[in-house]
Amino acid sequence: MTPESHSPAGTDAGLAPPPGCPAHGRGPGGLRRLYGPEAENLSALYEQLRDEHGPVAPVLLHDDVPMWAVLGHAENLHMVRTPSQFCRDSRIWTPFLDGMVKPDHPLMPHIAWQPIAAHVEGDEHLRLRGAVNGAISTIDPRGIRRHINRHTQRLVNRFCEEGTADLVSQFAEHLPMAVMCEILGMPDEYNDRIVQAARDMLRGTETAIASNAYIMDALGRLTARRRARPEEDFTSYLITHPARLSDDEVREHLRLVLIAAYEATANLIANVLRMVLTDPRFRAQLNGGQMTVPEAVEQSLWDEPPFSSIFAYFAKQDTELGGQRIRRGDGLLFGIAPGNVDPRVRPDLAAHMQGNRSHLAFGGGPHECPGQDIGRAIADTGVDALLMRLPDVELDCTEDELTWTESMSSRHLVELPSRFAPKPPQDVLLKPGHLPIPSQRNTWQVGTHQPEPAPAPGAKPTPQSAPQSAPLPAPQPTAAAPRPAPTPEPARPQGAWRRFLRWWRGY
């Protein structure tokens, strides 16, 4: 959005609203800011913008940089699915060209253009995205689920004997990283340090640069190993793809896949578990079979998408969107969370969206998330395995005590205290197919067991078939003695009912 777009209604941008005015505290032109005190509750702010401007609203980013916030479901889909009008190349962004966006802008890591599939267009996008899609297509879904189950059991073993756990820091933040390290081909790199580094990068703390260097160093070593000796993993297929990615391109795409998948899936698992522990109706549907865990995941993707918004799309030409005039070089915020609650597609937010995958959580168009099925698999299998191990898990605080860290890009649950009956740890290496096979029964009793008649007092059993002068054979162990063949009963006509019973009993 160009600077003159600050005042779409003709308001003089140089006039500040008088004290006491409802617009007091807003930015130039009376536009609402997506940062600062006014933006503490972004969900409510998006609804105010929807009421004031409709599905596309003018807003201000940090340093009062202008931007359009796309709030409508249909408008968001049109933007991401129309590459002829909108792209991800921030080098055409007018405020950036005019010097309004400084190099130290807080959102620069999200907006700065990089030579990766998420930012490029045309033939270069086809080349890089083709390599990523090709590597993802080689992932074995069954193998991934085995990794998810094994790492879930390992994580639960860490706290199952204590009876309490924080399911965010001890489970949701660890499981995606453990599985992604397996997928990329660096399982030995998974530890608490790499999880902390990923969280540190996403929070943008003072040590975020050092954390990024730690992860890039691990990915650089992985790239060098697989370049010299490819194996059966994502990184090897990315390197050997006909697109011929350079080492720098491989490292950057590994970083993109690792961090994006980690953050999105960690938020998704935490949000699904929160819904299970705080909504009795939701849990009753799960326990009663009216809803499956995958359906619960899709419901969470509607209500609490892992990413609230994506920075950013940019207009390649003058156009119109949602009744607003969009000029070439304007920036547009891909509003995932507000688009998912657009009243035109969800008039009743309390209604379950079972079987409906038309949410915006994974984007759309050329830049749709290529690893969404992996994220779903980690959440589906991980949450299901956790609830099987801890069926009595409950929230260990009131719902009002739960807190989030919120930004324009995501809403992250800080912690999810839980309690459950202590459970013994499980052997994560024991495979179900290797359990000992129970011995089979050699006799079957059908119907009511008839007791043998008791012998008369003082009577001694004598063999009827042996002559009186023949010596008695030595007694043999009962288990070793062969059972005499049953005397066949005289054949008799069988009616339809008896034939049915014999078929039913397997005779």
XYZ file of C-alpha atoms in Angstrom:
507
model
C 0.000 0.000 0.000
C 1.471 3.321 -1.008
C 1.807 6.204 1.498
C -1.148 8.096 0.044
C -3.288 5.024 0.761
C -3.085 5.904 4.458
C -6.267 7.853 4.041
C -8.681 5.818 1.924
C -11.599 7.947 3.095
C -9.882 11.241 2.406
C -8.767 11.962 5.984
C -5.816 14.302 6.273
C -2.934 12.160 7.481
C -1.299 15.145 9.124
C -4.168 15.848 11.512
C -4.090 13.908 14.764
C -7.456 12.997 16.314
C -8.364 15.179 19.321
C -8.102 13.737 22.843
C -11.173 11.774 23.830
C -11.963 10.858 20.235
C -12.601 7.116 19.665
C -9.772 7.226 17.108
C -7.293 8.603 19.640
C -4.134 6.524 19.785
C -4.391 5.350 16.182
C -1.809 5.930 13.527
C -1.678 8.421 10.645
C -5.021 8.804 8.910
C -6.794 7.196 11.855
C -5.667 3.728 10.753
C -5.450 0.958 13.311
C -2.077 -0.461 14.273
C -1.394 -4.199 14.333
C 1.145 -3.660 17.113
C 1.261 -1.893 20.467
C -1.428 -1.621 23.168
C -4.309 -1.498 20.695
C -3.324 -4.878 19.257
C -3.156 -6.859 22.505
C -6.255 -8.773 21.362
C -5.768 -9.275 17.641
C -8.907 -11.391 17.221
C -11.099 -8.571 18.481
C -9.126 -6.035 16.434
C -9.674 -8.012 13.236
C -13.427 -8.037 13.871
C -13.401 -4.251 14.409
C -11.558 -3.840 11.121
C -14.071 -6.134 9.400
C -16.958 -4.012 10.698
C -15.271 -0.766 9.626
C -13.814 -1.690 6.227
C -15.167 -5.067 5.133
C -13.075 -8.052 4.010
C -9.956 -5.967 3.196
C -8.823 -3.278 5.626
C -5.950 -0.744 5.675
C -3.678 -1.153 8.712
C -0.247 -0.142 9.971
C 2.712 -2.346 10.828
C 5.590 -1.434 13.123
C 7.009 2.047 12.430
C 3.588 2.836 10.905
C 4.385 1.075 7.650
C 1.131 0.755 5.614
C -0.289 -2.641 4.739
C -3.610 -4.193 3.732
C -5.061 -6.861 6.057
C -7.080 -9.407 4.070
C -9.836 -10.644 6.410
C -12.296 -12.391 4.108
C -12.120 -16.111 3.331
C -12.876 -15.697 -0.389
C -10.556 -12.702 -0.711
C -7.663 -14.587 0.857
C -8.168 -17.527 -1.483
C -8.308 -15.234 -4.502
C -5.068 -13.548 -3.456
C -3.045 -16.734 -2.925
C -4.467 -18.438 -6.031
C -3.868 -15.587 -8.487
C -0.113 -15.399 -9.108
C -0.699 -13.109 -12.089
C -1.780 -10.350 -9.676
C -0.066 -11.149 -6.344
C 3.365 -12.572 -5.496
C 5.693 -13.128 -2.509
C 8.563 -10.961 -3.843
C 9.027 -8.128 -1.318
C 11.491 -6.382 -3.632
C 8.525 -4.721 -5.364
C 7.007 -3.458 -2.081
C 6.600 0.311 -2.362
C 7.332 1.179 1.308
C 10.523 -0.886 1.026
C 11.576 0.938 -2.149
C 10.729 4.299 -0.554
C 12.929 3.595 2.471
C 10.055 3.350 4.979
C 11.123 -0.194 5.964
C 14.460 0.006 7.739
C 16.931 -2.920 7.806
C 16.264 -3.368 11.539
C 12.481 -3.468 11.147
C 11.048 -6.067 13.596
C 9.300 -7.935 10.781
C 12.255 -7.955 8.387
C 13.012 -11.699 8.990
C 9.491 -12.464 7.767
C 9.409 -10.000 4.873
C 12.987 -9.953 3.528
C 13.237 -11.682 0.156
C 15.278 -14.877 -0.022
C 16.113 -17.152 -2.981
C 13.857 -19.934 -1.711
C 10.740 -21.548 -3.127
C 8.478 -19.582 -0.760
C 9.541 -16.231 -2.275
C 10.400 -16.800 -5.930
C 8.078 -16.930 -8.916
C 7.955 -18.383 -12.416
C 10.508 -20.897 -13.643
C 12.696 -20.499 -10.563
C 9.738 -21.332 -8.358
C 9.002 -24.422 -10.460
C 12.616 -25.568 -10.127
C 12.919 -25.116 -6.354
C 9.391 -26.169 -5.475
C 9.757 -29.206 -7.726
C 12.810 -30.326 -5.750
C 10.991 -29.922 -2.423
C 7.864 -31.699 -3.668
C 9.955 -34.489 -5.138
C 11.812 -35.058 -1.871
C 8.565 -35.024 0.125
C 6.988 -37.576 -2.224
C 9.657 -40.115 -1.224
C 8.640 -40.082 2.461
C 7.019 -43.359 3.517
C 3.825 -42.566 5.487
C 3.959 -45.865 7.404
C 7.592 -45.303 8.336
C 6.807 -41.802 9.554
C 4.015 -43.070 11.780
C 6.393 -45.614 13.319
C 8.787 -42.757 14.134
C 5.936 -40.695 15.595
C 4.741 -43.559 17.793
C 8.231 -44.394 19.011
C 9.107 -40.786 19.884
C 5.705 -40.291 21.536
C 6.372 -43.260 23.830
C 9.856 -41.958 24.624
C 8.539 -38.510 25.533
C 5.706 -39.920 27.650
C 8.199 -42.219 29.435
C 9.993 -39.100 30.679
C 7.048 -37.961 32.800
C 4.527 -40.827 33.010
C 5.695 -41.934 36.478
C 5.363 -38.425 37.929
C 1.618 -38.032 37.383
C 1.986 -34.423 36.189
C 3.415 -32.791 33.069
C 3.383 -29.634 30.991
C 2.165 -30.982 27.667
C 3.542 -27.972 25.779
C 7.179 -27.871 26.872
C 7.472 -31.630 27.567
C 5.529 -32.965 24.591
C 4.166 -30.597 21.914
C 7.444 -28.711 21.470
C 9.548 -31.880 21.306
C 7.628 -34.367 19.168
C 7.712 -32.394 15.875
C 11.445 -31.718 16.168
C 12.240 -35.383 16.905
C 10.220 -36.554 13.900
C 11.571 -33.871 11.549
C 15.145 -34.787 12.481
C 14.325 -38.370 11.477
C 12.820 -37.205 8.178
C 15.747 -34.959 7.289
C 18.246 -37.686 8.117
C 19.856 -36.302 11.276
C 18.296 -38.203 14.205
C 21.486 -37.783 16.247
C 21.037 -33.995 16.180
C 17.732 -34.174 18.062
C 18.155 -33.033 21.662
C 16.905 -30.360 24.026
C 19.393 -27.873 22.582
C 17.982 -27.900 19.059
C 14.432 -27.569 20.419
C 15.480 -24.569 22.493
C 17.276 -23.043 19.496
C 14.178 -23.343 17.317
C 11.975 -21.766 19.997
C 14.559 -18.999 20.486
C 14.640 -18.194 16.761
C 10.875 -17.919 16.549
C 10.649 -15.678 19.605
C 13.199 -13.246 18.169
C 15.187 -12.891 21.393
C 18.661 -11.375 21.780
C 20.210 -14.809 21.228
C 18.108 -15.594 18.137
C 21.065 -14.994 15.803
C 23.223 -17.467 17.740
C 20.391 -20.000 17.736
C 19.989 -19.623 13.984
C 23.740 -20.186 13.562
C 23.514 -23.374 15.664
C 20.754 -24.811 13.474
C 22.417 -23.749 10.226
C 25.654 -25.391 11.359
C 23.809 -28.681 11.959
C 22.114 -28.437 8.557
C 25.434 -27.587 6.887
C 27.082 -30.695 8.314
C 24.112 -32.772 7.199
C 24.309 -31.361 3.669
C 28.030 -32.144 3.428
C 27.512 -35.737 4.624
C 24.672 -36.445 2.215
C 26.445 -34.765 -0.680
C 29.333 -37.179 -0.146
C 27.186 -40.202 0.658
C 23.440 -40.053 -0.116
C 21.071 -42.231 1.878
C 17.341 -42.884 1.997
C 16.165 -39.595 3.527
C 14.672 -36.216 2.598
C 18.025 -34.411 2.408
C 19.564 -36.963 0.059
C 16.624 -36.792 -2.344
C 16.723 -32.989 -2.219
C 20.433 -33.055 -3.157
C 20.109 -35.670 -5.909
C 16.979 -34.141 -7.488
C 17.383 -33.187 -11.171
C 16.909 -29.527 -10.165
C 20.559 -29.645 -8.983
C 20.275 -27.405 -5.924
C 23.485 -25.852 -4.643
C 24.655 -26.458 -1.085
C 23.362 -23.019 -0.041
C 19.970 -23.720 -1.596
C 19.812 -27.109 0.112
C 20.636 -25.614 3.526
C 18.111 -22.787 3.152
C 15.325 -25.134 2.144
C 16.176 -27.556 4.938
C 15.935 -24.648 7.363
C 12.612 -23.561 5.859
C 11.154 -27.075 6.054
C 12.462 -27.738 9.556
C 11.394 -24.471 11.203
C 8.064 -24.055 9.415
C 7.040 -27.666 10.077
C 8.245 -27.495 13.661
C 6.424 -24.297 14.627
C 3.197 -25.168 12.831
C 2.998 -28.702 14.220
C 3.998 -27.741 17.764
C 1.211 -25.146 17.843
C -1.239 -27.606 16.285
C -0.540 -30.349 18.864
C -0.793 -27.892 21.764
C -4.092 -26.484 20.475
C -5.649 -29.925 19.952
C -4.636 -31.065 23.444
C -6.011 -27.851 24.940
C -9.364 -28.472 23.235
C -9.426 -32.041 24.534
C -8.641 -31.002 28.111
C -10.866 -27.911 28.337
C -13.998 -28.777 26.346
C -15.995 -31.655 27.919
C -18.240 -31.968 24.846
C -15.224 -32.209 22.581
C -13.667 -34.954 24.684
C -16.970 -36.805 25.020
C -17.255 -36.910 21.238
C -13.750 -38.331 21.003
C -14.378 -40.961 23.681
C -17.797 -41.836 22.292
C -16.598 -42.288 18.737
C -18.600 -39.388 17.274
C -15.292 -37.688 16.388
C -11.882 -39.085 15.484
C -8.528 -37.520 16.310
C -7.963 -36.468 12.663
C -11.339 -34.711 12.736
C -10.333 -33.014 15.981
C -7.153 -31.812 14.279
C -9.141 -30.315 11.398
C -11.451 -28.560 13.867
C -8.410 -27.052 15.553
C -7.068 -25.898 12.169
C -10.271 -23.901 11.781
C -10.444 -22.462 15.290
C -6.743 -22.073 16.186
C -4.597 -22.209 13.023
C -0.869 -22.693 13.760
C -0.053 -19.454 11.911
C -2.437 -16.534 12.399
C -1.166 -14.731 9.311
C 1.575 -14.881 6.703
C 3.850 -11.982 5.718
C 3.237 -11.104 2.980
C 1.867 -10.941 -0.540
C 2.501 -7.998 -2.875
C 0.456 -6.583 -5.735
C 2.124 -6.950 -9.121
C -0.332 -4.542 -10.768
C -3.177 -2.180 -9.946
C -6.225 -4.245 -9.059
C -9.260 -4.474 -6.792
C -9.808 -6.809 -3.851
C -12.712 -6.870 -1.428
C -13.978 -3.473 -2.619
C -10.608 -1.786 -2.034
C -8.370 -0.268 -4.679
C -4.999 -2.040 -4.518
C -2.079 -0.298 -6.199
C 0.975 -1.948 -7.681
C 3.581 -2.460 -4.938
C 1.055 -2.574 -2.067
C 1.620 -5.204 0.599
C -1.153 -7.528 1.748
C -1.304 -9.599 4.910
C -2.560 -13.151 4.325
C -5.084 -13.275 7.190
C -5.481 -16.953 8.058
C -7.139 -16.600 11.481
C -9.623 -13.838 10.512
C -10.384 -15.598 7.231
C -11.250 -18.818 9.067
C -13.918 -17.018 11.119
C -15.368 -15.014 8.229
C -19.113 -14.895 9.030
C -19.901 -15.472 5.351
C -18.476 -19.021 5.590
C -18.963 -19.641 9.334
C -22.128 -17.918 10.534
C -22.119 -20.137 13.644
C -18.635 -20.455 15.157
C -19.885 -23.057 17.657
C -20.791 -25.482 14.876
C -18.290 -28.273 14.265
C -16.557 -28.280 10.872
C -16.235 -32.078 10.658
C -15.037 -33.245 7.265
C -14.451 -29.687 6.027
C -10.873 -28.959 4.930
C -11.494 -25.608 3.254
C -9.737 -23.667 6.032
C -6.760 -21.415 5.262
C -4.320 -22.987 7.715
C -2.028 -24.368 4.997
C -2.471 -21.560 2.498
C -3.279 -22.208 -1.137
C -2.169 -21.671 -4.684
C 1.465 -22.055 -5.811
C 2.788 -21.475 -2.284
C 0.484 -23.890 -0.458
C 2.295 -25.751 2.313
C 3.872 -28.843 0.712
C 4.282 -30.694 4.020
C 0.760 -30.363 5.379
C 0.140 -34.124 5.327
C 3.264 -34.679 7.434
C 2.077 -32.090 9.955
C -1.328 -33.742 10.108
C 0.268 -37.172 10.589
C 2.444 -35.968 13.478
C -0.521 -34.338 15.210
C -2.986 -37.190 14.523
C -0.685 -40.019 15.574
C 1.020 -38.172 18.423
C -2.165 -36.989 20.124
C -3.837 -40.387 19.675
C -0.833 -42.239 21.130
C -0.635 -39.823 24.069
C -4.312 -40.262 24.930
C -3.935 -44.054 24.711
C -1.089 -43.932 27.226
C -2.787 -41.391 29.499
C -6.560 -41.883 29.074
C -7.300 -40.119 32.367
C -5.236 -36.988 31.679
C -6.888 -33.796 32.948
C -6.086 -30.087 33.056
C -4.159 -29.234 36.220
C -5.338 -25.607 36.419
C -8.389 -23.571 35.525
C -8.896 -22.691 31.886
C -8.645 -18.993 32.759
C -5.068 -19.500 33.946
C -3.820 -20.569 30.517
C -1.722 -17.916 28.768
C -0.500 -17.320 25.228
C 2.281 -15.386 23.586
C 0.701 -13.647 20.617
C 2.096 -11.887 17.600
C 0.770 -11.079 14.163
C 2.173 -14.341 12.817
C 1.135 -16.859 15.491
C -0.517 -17.476 18.832
C 1.519 -19.874 20.959
C 0.194 -21.564 24.115
C 2.762 -21.001 26.874
C 2.026 -24.102 28.945
C -0.625 -26.774 29.445
C -0.345 -28.228 32.986
C -1.907 -31.683 33.253
C -2.323 -34.445 35.811
C -3.001 -38.168 35.508
C -2.539 -41.392 37.424
C 1.167 -42.362 37.368
C 1.925 -44.992 34.751
C 4.928 -47.295 34.322
C 7.243 -46.599 31.367
C 6.961 -48.705 28.238
C 9.624 -50.437 26.194
C 9.780 -48.330 23.024
C 11.819 -50.977 21.181
C 9.334 -53.839 21.655
C 7.387 -54.412 18.458
C 3.857 -55.838 18.587
C 4.747 -58.504 16.009
C 7.566 -59.825 18.229
C 5.449 -60.598 21.268
C 5.553 -64.282 22.357
C 2.770 -66.349 20.777
C 0.506 -68.002 23.374
C 0.218 -71.803 23.236
C -2.839 -73.040 21.436
C -5.511 -75.144 23.111
C -5.763 -78.739 21.905
C -9.316 -79.238 23.128
C -12.397 -77.056 22.920
C -15.547 -77.427 24.992
C -18.694 -76.282 23.229
C -21.683 -75.832 25.456
C -21.983 -76.635 29.161
C -19.279 -78.904 30.603
C -20.705 -82.226 31.898
C -18.809 -83.633 34.946
C -17.601 -87.236 34.810
C -19.610 -89.723 37.007
C -17.893 -90.474 40.315
C -16.692 -94.124 40.757
C -18.471 -96.309 43.330
C -16.827 -96.507 46.777
C -14.158 -99.231 46.905
C -14.428 -100.054 43.213
C -11.217 -100.484 41.294
C -11.185 -99.685 37.610
C -10.227 -102.656 35.439
C -9.571 -102.527 31.754
C -12.495 -104.104 29.906
C -10.687 -104.922 26.718
C -7.673 -106.745 28.232
C -7.821 -110.493 29.210
C -7.935 -111.232 32.930
C -4.556 -113.025 32.774
C -2.759 -110.229 30.887
C -0.494 -108.025 32.968
C -1.545 -104.419 33.399
C 0.527 -101.908 31.411
C 2.677 -99.448 33.276
C 0.889 -96.138 33.953
C 1.861 -93.390 31.520
C 1.751 -89.634 32.111
C -1.631 -88.238 31.272
C -0.272 -85.435 29.090
C 1.694 -87.897 26.930
C -1.066 -90.490 26.537
C -2.852 -90.230 23.182
C -6.514 -89.486 23.462
C -8.682 -92.364 22.183
C -10.542 -91.577 19.026
C -14.153 -90.712 19.744
C -16.676 -93.380 18.852
C -18.593 -92.076 15.862
C -22.247 -91.553 16.520
C -24.702 -93.144 14.155
C -25.551 -90.790 11.383
C -28.912 -89.211 11.604
C -30.727 -86.813 9.358
C -29.868 -83.175 10.024
C -32.398 -80.479 9.716
C -31.741 -76.974 8.466
C -31.265 -75.635 12.008
C -28.610 -78.239 12.922
C -26.772 -77.626 9.655
C -26.766 -73.884 10.398
C -25.397 -74.485 13.895
C -22.609 -76.672 12.564
C -21.681 -74.009 10.021
C -21.820 -71.277 12.652
C -19.543 -73.219 15.031
C -17.031 -73.927 12.260
C -17.592 -77.687 11.956
